[in-house]
PDB file of C-alpha atoms in Angstrom:
ATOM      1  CA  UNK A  25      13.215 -35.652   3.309  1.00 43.00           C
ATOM      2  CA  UNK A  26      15.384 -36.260   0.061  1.00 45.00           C
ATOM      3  CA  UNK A  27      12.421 -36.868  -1.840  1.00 45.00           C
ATOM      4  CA  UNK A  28      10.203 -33.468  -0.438  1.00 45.00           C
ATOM      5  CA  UNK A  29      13.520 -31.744  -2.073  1.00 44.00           C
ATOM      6  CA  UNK A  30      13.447 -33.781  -5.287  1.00 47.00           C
ATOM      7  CA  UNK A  31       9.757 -33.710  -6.322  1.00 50.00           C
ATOM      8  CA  UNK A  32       8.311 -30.864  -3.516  1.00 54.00           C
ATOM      9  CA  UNK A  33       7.920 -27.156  -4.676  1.00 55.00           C
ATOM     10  CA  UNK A  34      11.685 -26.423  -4.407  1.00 61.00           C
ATOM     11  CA  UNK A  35      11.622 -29.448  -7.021  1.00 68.00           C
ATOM     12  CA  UNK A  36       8.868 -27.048  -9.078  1.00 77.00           C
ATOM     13  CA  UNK A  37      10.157 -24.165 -10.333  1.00 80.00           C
ATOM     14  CA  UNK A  38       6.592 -23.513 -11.272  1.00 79.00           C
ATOM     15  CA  UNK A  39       5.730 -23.813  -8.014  1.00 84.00           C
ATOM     16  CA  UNK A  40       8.528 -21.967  -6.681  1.00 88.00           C
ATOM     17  CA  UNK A  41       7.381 -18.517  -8.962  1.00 91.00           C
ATOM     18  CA  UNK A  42       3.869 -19.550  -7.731  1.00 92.00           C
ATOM     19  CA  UNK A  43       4.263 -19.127  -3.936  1.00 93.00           C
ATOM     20  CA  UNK A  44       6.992 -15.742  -4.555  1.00 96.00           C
ATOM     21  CA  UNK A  45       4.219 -14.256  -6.609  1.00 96.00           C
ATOM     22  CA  UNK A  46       1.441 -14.834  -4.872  1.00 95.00           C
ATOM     23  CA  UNK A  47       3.843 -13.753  -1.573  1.00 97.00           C
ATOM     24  CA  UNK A  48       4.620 -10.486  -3.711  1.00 98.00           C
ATOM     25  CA  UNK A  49       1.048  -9.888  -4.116  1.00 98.00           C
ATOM     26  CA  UNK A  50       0.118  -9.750  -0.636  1.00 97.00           C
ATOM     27  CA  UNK A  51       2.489  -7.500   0.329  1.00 98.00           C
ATOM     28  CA  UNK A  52       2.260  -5.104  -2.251  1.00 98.00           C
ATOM     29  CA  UNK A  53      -1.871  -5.699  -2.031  1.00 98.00           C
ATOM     30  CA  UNK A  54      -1.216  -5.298   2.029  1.00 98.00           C
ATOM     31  CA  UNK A  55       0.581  -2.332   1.333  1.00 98.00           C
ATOM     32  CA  UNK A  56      -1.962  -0.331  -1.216  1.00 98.00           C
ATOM     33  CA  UNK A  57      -4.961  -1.094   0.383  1.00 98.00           C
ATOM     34  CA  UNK A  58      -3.117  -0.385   4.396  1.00 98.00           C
ATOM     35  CA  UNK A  59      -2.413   3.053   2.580  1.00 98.00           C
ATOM     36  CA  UNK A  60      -5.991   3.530   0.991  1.00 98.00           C
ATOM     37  CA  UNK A  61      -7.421   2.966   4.683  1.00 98.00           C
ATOM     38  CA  UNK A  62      -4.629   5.424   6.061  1.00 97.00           C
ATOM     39  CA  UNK A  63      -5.692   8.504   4.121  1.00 97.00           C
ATOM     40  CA  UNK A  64      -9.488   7.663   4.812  1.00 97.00           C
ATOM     41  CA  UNK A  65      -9.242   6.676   8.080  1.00 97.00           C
ATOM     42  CA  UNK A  66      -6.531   8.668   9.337  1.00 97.00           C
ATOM     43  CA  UNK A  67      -4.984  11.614   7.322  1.00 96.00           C
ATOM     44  CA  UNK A  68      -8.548  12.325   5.350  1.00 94.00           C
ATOM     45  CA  UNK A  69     -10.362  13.488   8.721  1.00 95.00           C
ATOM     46  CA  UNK A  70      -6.840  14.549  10.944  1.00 96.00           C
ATOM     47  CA  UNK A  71      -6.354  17.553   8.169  1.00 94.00           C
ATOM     48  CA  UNK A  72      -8.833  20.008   9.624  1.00 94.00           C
ATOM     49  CA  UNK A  73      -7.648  19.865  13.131  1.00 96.00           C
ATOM     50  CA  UNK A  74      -4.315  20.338  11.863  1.00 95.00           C
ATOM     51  CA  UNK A  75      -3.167  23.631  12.640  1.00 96.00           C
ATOM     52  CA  UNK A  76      -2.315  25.785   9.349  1.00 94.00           C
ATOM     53  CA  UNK A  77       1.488  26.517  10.037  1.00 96.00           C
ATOM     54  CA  UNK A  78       1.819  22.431  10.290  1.00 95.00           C
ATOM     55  CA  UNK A  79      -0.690  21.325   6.755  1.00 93.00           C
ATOM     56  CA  UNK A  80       2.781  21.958   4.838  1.00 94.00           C
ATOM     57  CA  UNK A  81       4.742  19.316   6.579  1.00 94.00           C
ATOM     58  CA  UNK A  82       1.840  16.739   5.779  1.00 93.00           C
ATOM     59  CA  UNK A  83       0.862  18.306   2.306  1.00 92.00           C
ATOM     60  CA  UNK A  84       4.734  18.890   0.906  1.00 93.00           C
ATOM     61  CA  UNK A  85       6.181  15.616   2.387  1.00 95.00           C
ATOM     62  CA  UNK A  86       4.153  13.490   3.997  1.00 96.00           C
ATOM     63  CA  UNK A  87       1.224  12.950   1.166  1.00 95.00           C
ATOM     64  CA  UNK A  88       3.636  12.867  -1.789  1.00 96.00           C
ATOM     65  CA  UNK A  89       5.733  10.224  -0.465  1.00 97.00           C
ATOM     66  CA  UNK A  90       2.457   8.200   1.074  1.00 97.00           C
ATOM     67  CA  UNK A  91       0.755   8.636  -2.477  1.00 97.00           C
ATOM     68  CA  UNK A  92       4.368   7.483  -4.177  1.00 98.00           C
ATOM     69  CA  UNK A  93       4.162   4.116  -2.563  1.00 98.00           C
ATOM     70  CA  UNK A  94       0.281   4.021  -2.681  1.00 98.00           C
ATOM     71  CA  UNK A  95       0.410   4.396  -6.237  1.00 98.00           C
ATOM     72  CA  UNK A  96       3.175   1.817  -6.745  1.00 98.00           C
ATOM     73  CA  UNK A  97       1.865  -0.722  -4.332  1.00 98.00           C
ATOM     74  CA  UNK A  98      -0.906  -0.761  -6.538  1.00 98.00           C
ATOM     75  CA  UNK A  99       0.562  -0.673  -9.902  1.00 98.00           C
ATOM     76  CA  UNK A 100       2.537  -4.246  -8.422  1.00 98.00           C
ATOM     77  CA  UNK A 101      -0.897  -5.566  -7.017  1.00 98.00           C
ATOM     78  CA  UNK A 102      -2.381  -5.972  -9.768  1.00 98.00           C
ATOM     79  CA  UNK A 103       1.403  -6.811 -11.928  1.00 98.00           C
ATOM     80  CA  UNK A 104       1.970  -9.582  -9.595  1.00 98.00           C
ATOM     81  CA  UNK A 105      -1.903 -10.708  -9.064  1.00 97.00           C
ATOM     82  CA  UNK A 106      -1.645 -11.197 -13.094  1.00 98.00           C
ATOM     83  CA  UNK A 107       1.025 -13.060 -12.770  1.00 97.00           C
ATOM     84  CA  UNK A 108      -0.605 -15.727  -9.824  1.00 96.00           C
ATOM     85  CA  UNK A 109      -3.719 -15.894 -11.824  1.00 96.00           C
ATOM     86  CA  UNK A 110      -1.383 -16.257 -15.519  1.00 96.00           C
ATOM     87  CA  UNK A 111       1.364 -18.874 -13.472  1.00 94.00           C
ATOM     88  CA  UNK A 112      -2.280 -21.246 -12.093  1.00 93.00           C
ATOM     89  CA  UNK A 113      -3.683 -20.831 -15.851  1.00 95.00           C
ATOM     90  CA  UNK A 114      -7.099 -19.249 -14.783  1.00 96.00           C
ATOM     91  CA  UNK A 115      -6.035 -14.960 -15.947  1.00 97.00           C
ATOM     92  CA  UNK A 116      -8.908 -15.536 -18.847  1.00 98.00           C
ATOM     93  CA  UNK A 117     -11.403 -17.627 -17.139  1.00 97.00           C
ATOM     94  CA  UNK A 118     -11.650 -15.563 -14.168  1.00 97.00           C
ATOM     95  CA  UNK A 119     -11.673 -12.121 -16.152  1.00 98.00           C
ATOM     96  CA  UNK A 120     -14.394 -13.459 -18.160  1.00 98.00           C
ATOM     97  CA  UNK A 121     -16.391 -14.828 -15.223  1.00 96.00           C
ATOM     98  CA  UNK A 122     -16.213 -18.690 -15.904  1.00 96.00           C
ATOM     99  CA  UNK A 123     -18.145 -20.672 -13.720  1.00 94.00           C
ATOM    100  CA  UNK A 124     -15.308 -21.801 -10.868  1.00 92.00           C
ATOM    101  CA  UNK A 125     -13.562 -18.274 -11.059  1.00 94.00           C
ATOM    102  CA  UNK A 126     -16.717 -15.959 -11.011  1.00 94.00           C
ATOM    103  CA  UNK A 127     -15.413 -14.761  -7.353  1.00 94.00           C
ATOM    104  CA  UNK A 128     -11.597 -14.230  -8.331  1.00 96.00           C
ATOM    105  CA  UNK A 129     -12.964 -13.238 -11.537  1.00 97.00           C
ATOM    106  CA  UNK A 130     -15.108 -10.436  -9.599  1.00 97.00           C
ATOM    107  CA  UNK A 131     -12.154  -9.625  -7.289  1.00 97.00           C
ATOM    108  CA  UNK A 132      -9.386  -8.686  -9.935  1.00 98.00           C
ATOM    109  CA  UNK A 133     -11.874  -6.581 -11.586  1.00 98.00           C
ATOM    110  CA  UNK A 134     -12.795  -4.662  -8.244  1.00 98.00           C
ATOM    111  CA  UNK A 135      -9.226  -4.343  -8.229  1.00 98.00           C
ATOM    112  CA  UNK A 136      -8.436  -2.994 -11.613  1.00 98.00           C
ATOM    113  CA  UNK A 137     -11.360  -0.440 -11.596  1.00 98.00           C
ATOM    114  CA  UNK A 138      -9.276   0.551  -8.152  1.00 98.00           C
ATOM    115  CA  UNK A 139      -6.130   0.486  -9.742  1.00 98.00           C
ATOM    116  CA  UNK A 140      -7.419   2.760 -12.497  1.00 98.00           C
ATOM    117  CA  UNK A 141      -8.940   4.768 -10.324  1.00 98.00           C
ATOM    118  CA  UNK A 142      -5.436   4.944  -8.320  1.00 98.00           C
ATOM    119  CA  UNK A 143      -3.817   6.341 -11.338  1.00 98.00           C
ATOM    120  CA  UNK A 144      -6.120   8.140 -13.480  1.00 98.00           C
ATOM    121  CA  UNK A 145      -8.082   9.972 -11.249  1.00 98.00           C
ATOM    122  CA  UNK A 146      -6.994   9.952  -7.676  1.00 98.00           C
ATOM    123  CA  UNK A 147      -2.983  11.276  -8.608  1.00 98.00           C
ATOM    124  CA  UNK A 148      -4.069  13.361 -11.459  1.00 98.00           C
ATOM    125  CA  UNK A 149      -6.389  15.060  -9.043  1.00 98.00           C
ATOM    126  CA  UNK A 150      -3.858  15.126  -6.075  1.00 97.00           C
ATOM    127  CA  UNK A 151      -1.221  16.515  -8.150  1.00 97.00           C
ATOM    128  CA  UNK A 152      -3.342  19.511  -8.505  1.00 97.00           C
ATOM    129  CA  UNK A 153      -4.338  19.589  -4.832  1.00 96.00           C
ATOM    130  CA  UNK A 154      -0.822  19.427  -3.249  1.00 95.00           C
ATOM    131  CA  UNK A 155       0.687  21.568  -5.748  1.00 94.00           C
ATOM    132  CA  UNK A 156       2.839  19.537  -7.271  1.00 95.00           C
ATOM    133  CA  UNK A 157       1.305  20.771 -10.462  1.00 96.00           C
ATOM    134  CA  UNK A 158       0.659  24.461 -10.900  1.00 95.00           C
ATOM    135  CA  UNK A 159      -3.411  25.138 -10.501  1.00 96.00           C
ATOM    136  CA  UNK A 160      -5.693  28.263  -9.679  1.00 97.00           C
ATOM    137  CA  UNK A 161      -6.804  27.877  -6.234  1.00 96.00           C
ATOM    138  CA  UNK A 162     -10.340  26.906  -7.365  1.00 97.00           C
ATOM    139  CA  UNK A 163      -8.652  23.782  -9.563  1.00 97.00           C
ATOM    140  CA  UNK A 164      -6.629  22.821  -6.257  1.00 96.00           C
ATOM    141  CA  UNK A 165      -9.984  22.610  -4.086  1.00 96.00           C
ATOM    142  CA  UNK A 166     -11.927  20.571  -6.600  1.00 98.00           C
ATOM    143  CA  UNK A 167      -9.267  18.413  -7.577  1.00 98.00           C
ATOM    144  CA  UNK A 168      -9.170  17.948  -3.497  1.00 96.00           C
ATOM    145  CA  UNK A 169     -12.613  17.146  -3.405  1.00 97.00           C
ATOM    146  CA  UNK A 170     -12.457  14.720  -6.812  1.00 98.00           C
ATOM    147  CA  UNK A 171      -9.519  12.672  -5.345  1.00 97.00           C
ATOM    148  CA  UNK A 172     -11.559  12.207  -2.258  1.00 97.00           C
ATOM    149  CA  UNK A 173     -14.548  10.864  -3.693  1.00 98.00           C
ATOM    150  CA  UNK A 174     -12.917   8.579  -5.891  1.00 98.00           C
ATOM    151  CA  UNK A 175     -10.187   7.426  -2.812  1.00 98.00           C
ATOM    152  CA  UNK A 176     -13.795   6.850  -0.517  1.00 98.00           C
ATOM    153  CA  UNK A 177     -14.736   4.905  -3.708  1.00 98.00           C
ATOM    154  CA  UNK A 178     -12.199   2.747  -3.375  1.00 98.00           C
ATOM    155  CA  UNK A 179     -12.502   2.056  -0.006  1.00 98.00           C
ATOM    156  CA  UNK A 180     -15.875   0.853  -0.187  1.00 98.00           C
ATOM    157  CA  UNK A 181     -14.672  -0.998  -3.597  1.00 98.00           C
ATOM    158  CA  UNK A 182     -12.024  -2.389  -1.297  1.00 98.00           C
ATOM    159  CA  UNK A 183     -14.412  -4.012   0.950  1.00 98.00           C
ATOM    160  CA  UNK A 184     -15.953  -7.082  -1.698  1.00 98.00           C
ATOM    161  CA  UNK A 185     -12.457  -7.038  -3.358  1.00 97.00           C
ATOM    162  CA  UNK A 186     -10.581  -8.485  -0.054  1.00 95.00           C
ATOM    163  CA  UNK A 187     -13.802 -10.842   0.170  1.00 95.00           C
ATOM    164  CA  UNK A 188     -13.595 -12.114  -3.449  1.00 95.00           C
ATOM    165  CA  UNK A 189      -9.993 -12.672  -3.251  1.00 91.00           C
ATOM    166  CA  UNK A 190      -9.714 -14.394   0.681  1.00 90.00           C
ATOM    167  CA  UNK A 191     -13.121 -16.485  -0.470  1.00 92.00           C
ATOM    168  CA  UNK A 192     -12.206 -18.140  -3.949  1.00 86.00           C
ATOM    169  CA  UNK A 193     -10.426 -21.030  -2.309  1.00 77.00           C
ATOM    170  CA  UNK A 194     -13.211 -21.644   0.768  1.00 80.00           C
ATOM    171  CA  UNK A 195     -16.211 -21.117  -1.784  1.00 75.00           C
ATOM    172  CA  UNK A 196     -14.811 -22.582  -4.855  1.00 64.00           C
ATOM    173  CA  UNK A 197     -15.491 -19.680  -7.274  1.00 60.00           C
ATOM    174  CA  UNK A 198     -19.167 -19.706  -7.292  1.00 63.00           C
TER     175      UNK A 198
END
């Protein structure tokens, strides 16, 4: 047992950031993409049947706070993914799709093009729609529709992202 201690991960500190990263990741990636499939699954196609004197208590505190942490959760996927990929010395080959990290390599790119479109498209756009920044009425409802098609986006990006990134071990990169 003295010897697990001495030369086992709590012996690594390496390993030891490793397995706390890579434990960060999955929650935060748990997190972004359990509150990607809550507005499309849930919230997305509940709104209409949502009777009009009860759309502010979803639209004025529900949403903001649900896109807060939706933003964030993905802002620290893709922080602490970095950091996994930077900490096991593969952030380069996998980005430039190096035979033996083609599949991670595909994965963390699914999930920065989601990332981006987290924060430069889907809260620009939702700003506008929930009023959180001043817009015409016809701005509000295309900025709706925008941040829509680009959160269904990412749902469907979502799909070979979670593949790539549960695979890479089982499949060896590819």
């Amino acid at each position: 047992m003295v010897a697990f201690w001495a030369h086992g991960a709590y012996g690594n500190p390496a390993a030891y950031y490793n397995g706390f990263f890579r434990f960060l990741h999955v929650l935060f990636g748990i997190m972004w993409i359990g509150l990607l499939y809550y507005f499309n699954f849930v919230q997305i196609p509940t709104m209409p049947k949502v009777p009009a004197e009860l759309k502010p208590g979803v639209s004025k505190y529900i949403a903001p706070e649900a896109l807060f942490w939706f933003r964030y959760a993905a802002l620290f996927t893709v922080i602490t993914g970095l950091l996994v990929a930077w900490l096991n010395g593969y952030v380069h080959e996998a980005l430039a799709f190096q035979p033996g990290f083609r599949l991670i390599g595909l994965g963390m790119w699914l999930a920065l093009i989601m990332a981006f479109n987290v924060w430069f498209l889907i809260w620009p756009n939702q700003k506008r729609a929930l009023g959180i920044v001043p817009a015409e009425d016809a701005v509000k409802a295309k900025s709706a529709t925008t941040a829509m098609i680009f959160s269904r986006t990412n749902t469907l990006l979502s799909i070979p992202m979670l593949y790539c990134m549960v695979t890479q071990g089982a499949l060896g990169g590819l």
